[in-house]
Amino acid sequence: MILCNSVCTQSDVMRFIEDQGLFARRITVVPLGCNLPEAGKLSDNEVKRVDDFPFILFVSTIERRKNHRILYEIYAEMASHVDFEKLPKIYMVGATGWRVKDLLDDIELNERVTHKFVLLNNVSDAMLAALYRDALFCVYPSFYEGWGLPVSEALAFGKAVIASNAGALPEASGGCALHLSPYDTRA
């Protein structure tokens, strides 16, 4: 038996099996659960790391396929607007992955927008819970996901979510998020 974490993944697996001329007896979907991070006491150091309200939250490994670049492009395009400073900061929470040096350099070197991005990694469960709790809303513009656990987590914390319409993200949100193309900065 093959276990898949979403109907979307099941469809991908079935298509792969057929394309390879293979046979699978049974493919079953077992959706991911959502164990919320523990809300606990933040350390003094963690309290100092979060001082900007309101903020938008994006929880994900920072890598190309997660599409952090679209957030940079949106803010870079909006930077010349008279009310740009009224926009919230974007907290990108996760380890730095592969092939993102150019994006991180662009953010750091663009003096118009660099102050609008906060990168956090190695956050505790208590810190993650606080970030979800305090976020204005959450975003997840990934190009493709087999599930999208941060979408489910954000919704479980009662946060509004703007997510990509790709892969299993609509399935992970159960229809409770706004889903947009991960390529459309205007949307």
Tab-separated table of C-alpha atoms in Angstrom:
chain	number	residue	atom	x	y	z
A	1	MET	CA	0.000	0.000	0.000
A	2	ILE	CA	1.168	3.526	-0.760
A	3	LEU	CA	0.182	6.229	1.717
A	4	CYS	CA	-0.211	9.791	0.446
A	5	ASN	CA	-0.709	12.905	2.526
A	6	SER	CA	-3.247	14.503	0.157
A	7	VAL	CA	-5.545	13.753	-2.758
A	8	CYS	CA	-3.248	15.960	-4.834
A	9	THR	CA	-0.236	13.803	-3.946
A	10	GLN	CA	-2.263	10.669	-4.620
A	11	SER	CA	-3.040	11.968	-8.131
A	12	ASP	CA	0.645	12.763	-8.692
A	13	VAL	CA	1.675	9.273	-7.536
A	14	MET	CA	-0.958	7.576	-9.706
A	15	ARG	CA	0.154	9.603	-12.749
A	16	PHE	CA	3.806	8.675	-12.079
A	17	ILE	CA	2.942	4.984	-11.703
A	18	GLU	CA	1.000	5.006	-14.964
A	19	ASP	CA	3.753	6.922	-16.796
A	20	GLN	CA	6.326	4.351	-15.622
A	21	GLY	CA	4.140	1.400	-16.614
A	22	LEU	CA	4.020	0.234	-13.006
A	23	PHE	CA	1.170	-1.156	-10.965
A	24	ALA	CA	0.049	-0.222	-7.471
A	25	ARG	CA	-2.488	-2.305	-5.640
A	26	ARG	CA	-3.701	0.356	-3.320
A	27	ILE	CA	-3.016	4.048	-2.803
A	28	THR	CA	-4.598	5.612	0.247
A	29	VAL	CA	-4.811	9.195	1.422
A	30	VAL	CA	-3.946	9.882	5.059
A	31	PRO	CA	-4.096	13.674	5.474
A	32	LEU	CA	-1.656	15.380	7.789
A	33	GLY	CA	-2.919	16.449	11.158
A	34	CYS	CA	-2.184	19.782	12.695
A	35	ASN	CA	-0.450	19.733	16.049
A	36	LEU	CA	-0.171	23.355	17.016
A	37	PRO	CA	3.100	24.621	18.410
A	38	GLU	CA	3.123	24.802	22.206
A	39	ALA	CA	2.261	28.190	23.594
A	40	GLY	CA	4.725	28.784	26.387
A	41	LYS	CA	6.896	31.465	27.881
A	42	LEU	CA	9.238	33.257	25.512
A	43	SER	CA	12.842	33.782	26.499
A	44	ASP	CA	14.074	37.374	26.864
A	45	ASN	CA	16.029	36.933	23.633
A	46	GLU	CA	12.894	35.794	21.771
A	47	VAL	CA	10.878	38.730	23.052
A	48	LYS	CA	13.526	41.093	21.624
A	49	ARG	CA	13.291	39.413	18.200
A	50	VAL	CA	9.628	40.330	17.751
A	51	ASP	CA	8.760	43.953	18.248
A	52	ASP	CA	7.022	45.061	15.073
A	53	PHE	CA	3.253	45.069	14.949
A	54	PRO	CA	1.393	44.408	12.832
A	55	PHE	CA	3.274	41.926	10.672
A	56	ILE	CA	2.541	39.362	7.971
A	57	LEU	CA	3.825	35.850	8.667
A	58	PHE	CA	5.316	33.344	6.205
A	59	VAL	CA	6.480	30.104	7.837
A	60	SER	CA	8.592	27.978	5.514
A	61	THR	CA	12.108	26.982	4.652
A	62	ILE	CA	13.434	29.897	2.651
A	63	GLU	CA	14.023	28.376	-0.760
A	64	ARG	CA	13.078	29.118	-4.346
A	65	ARG	CA	10.174	26.705	-4.631
A	66	LYS	CA	8.439	28.377	-1.680
A	67	ASN	CA	8.319	31.606	-3.717
A	68	HIS	CA	9.508	34.167	-1.188
A	69	ARG	CA	10.603	36.255	-4.166
A	70	ILE	CA	7.036	37.226	-5.005
A	71	LEU	CA	6.739	39.012	-1.654
A	72	TYR	CA	9.946	40.920	-2.350
A	73	GLU	CA	8.724	41.843	-5.849
A	74	ILE	CA	5.382	43.070	-4.515
A	75	TYR	CA	7.009	45.254	-1.878
A	76	ALA	CA	9.695	46.509	-4.275
A	77	GLU	CA	6.972	47.539	-6.725
A	78	MET	CA	4.982	49.264	-3.992
A	79	ALA	CA	7.984	51.020	-2.395
A	80	SER	CA	7.476	54.244	-4.324
A	81	HIS	CA	3.846	54.603	-3.204
A	82	VAL	CA	3.229	57.454	-0.776
A	83	ASP	CA	1.719	55.092	1.828
A	84	PHE	CA	4.358	52.355	1.550
A	85	GLU	CA	5.576	52.878	5.118
A	86	LYS	CA	2.099	51.986	6.380
A	87	LEU	CA	2.475	48.428	5.073
A	88	PRO	CA	3.315	45.803	7.701
A	89	LYS	CA	6.636	44.029	7.863
A	90	ILE	CA	6.876	40.497	6.526
A	91	TYR	CA	8.285	37.931	8.943
A	92	MET	CA	9.839	35.034	7.050
A	93	VAL	CA	10.316	32.231	9.561
A	94	GLY	CA	12.409	29.234	8.607
A	95	ALA	CA	15.848	27.936	7.841
A	96	THR	CA	17.643	29.242	4.779
A	97	GLY	CA	17.531	26.585	2.079
A	98	TRP	CA	19.153	26.283	-1.298
A	99	ARG	CA	19.446	28.815	-4.134
A	100	VAL	CA	18.167	31.896	-2.287
A	101	LYS	CA	21.343	33.944	-1.943
A	102	ASP	CA	20.270	36.252	-4.796
A	103	LEU	CA	16.910	36.916	-3.136
A	104	LEU	CA	18.467	37.570	0.270
A	105	ASP	CA	21.011	39.890	-1.362
A	106	ASP	CA	18.222	41.733	-3.205
A	107	ILE	CA	16.334	42.248	0.058
A	108	GLU	CA	19.434	43.377	1.934
A	109	LEU	CA	20.668	45.744	-0.782
A	110	ASN	CA	17.331	47.378	-1.594
A	111	GLU	CA	17.294	50.190	0.951
A	112	ARG	CA	13.685	51.019	0.099
A	113	VAL	CA	12.381	47.637	1.324
A	114	THR	CA	15.026	45.932	3.441
A	115	HIS	CA	13.471	47.224	6.680
A	116	LYS	CA	10.183	45.559	5.734
A	117	PHE	CA	11.594	42.004	5.885
A	118	VAL	CA	12.513	40.145	9.061
A	119	LEU	CA	14.158	36.724	8.760
A	120	LEU	CA	13.883	34.429	11.768
A	121	ASN	CA	15.225	30.899	12.106
A	122	ASN	CA	15.669	28.499	14.981
A	123	VAL	CA	12.476	29.655	16.668
A	124	SER	CA	11.088	27.676	19.572
A	125	ASP	CA	7.595	26.208	19.581
A	126	ALA	CA	6.558	28.955	22.002
A	127	MET	CA	7.916	31.623	19.659
A	128	LEU	CA	6.208	30.084	16.642
A	129	ALA	CA	2.905	29.981	18.517
A	130	ALA	CA	3.350	33.643	19.486
A	131	LEU	CA	4.125	34.584	15.888
A	132	TYR	CA	1.005	32.826	14.620
A	133	ARG	CA	-1.062	34.399	17.385
A	134	ASP	CA	0.230	37.941	16.794
A	135	ALA	CA	0.384	37.958	12.985
A	136	LEU	CA	-1.989	40.203	11.101
A	137	PHE	CA	-2.432	37.346	8.613
A	138	CYS	CA	-0.326	34.606	7.006
A	139	VAL	CA	0.884	34.040	3.452
A	140	TYR	CA	2.073	30.935	1.644
A	141	PRO	CA	2.772	31.632	-2.066
A	142	SER	CA	4.569	28.336	-2.839
A	143	PHE	CA	4.822	27.105	-6.418
A	144	TYR	CA	3.760	23.609	-5.388
A	145	GLU	CA	3.117	21.645	-2.208
A	146	GLY	CA	2.104	18.094	-1.426
A	147	TRP	CA	0.245	19.495	1.590
A	148	GLY	CA	1.260	22.848	3.121
A	149	LEU	CA	1.287	22.390	6.881
A	150	PRO	CA	1.849	26.106	7.706
A	151	VAL	CA	-1.469	26.865	5.978
A	152	SER	CA	-3.273	24.385	8.216
A	153	GLU	CA	-1.436	25.699	11.284
A	154	ALA	CA	-2.271	29.335	10.531
A	155	LEU	CA	-5.946	28.503	10.069
A	156	ALA	CA	-5.937	26.500	13.303
A	157	PHE	CA	-4.679	29.656	15.030
A	158	GLY	CA	-7.620	31.519	13.513
A	159	LYS	CA	-5.535	33.533	11.061
A	160	ALA	CA	-6.604	34.611	7.613
A	161	VAL	CA	-4.379	33.051	4.944
A	162	ILE	CA	-3.465	34.091	1.422
A	163	ALA	CA	-1.937	31.054	-0.266
A	164	SER	CA	-1.020	29.808	-3.676
A	165	ASN	CA	-3.605	27.853	-5.630
A	166	ALA	CA	-0.957	25.284	-6.594
A	167	GLY	CA	-0.731	21.653	-5.588
A	168	ALA	CA	-2.497	20.598	-2.406
A	169	LEU	CA	-2.684	24.062	-0.820
A	170	PRO	CA	-6.432	24.454	-1.494
A	171	GLU	CA	-6.877	21.002	0.042
A	172	ALA	CA	-4.760	21.914	3.090
A	173	SER	CA	-6.894	25.005	3.696
A	174	GLY	CA	-10.165	23.140	3.407
A	175	GLY	CA	-11.491	26.064	1.398
A	176	CYS	CA	-10.795	28.555	4.210
A	177	ALA	CA	-7.984	30.547	2.574
A	178	LEU	CA	-7.798	32.981	-0.301
A	179	HIS	CA	-5.950	31.152	-3.091
A	180	LEU	CA	-4.145	33.061	-5.838
A	181	SER	CA	-1.712	32.246	-8.613
A	182	PRO	CA	1.874	32.080	-7.292
A	183	TYR	CA	2.952	33.967	-10.444
A	184	ASP	CA	0.580	36.945	-10.235
A	185	THR	CA	2.030	39.851	-8.252
A	186	ARG	CA	-0.989	42.016	-9.108
A	187	ALA	CA	-3.386	39.527	-7.503
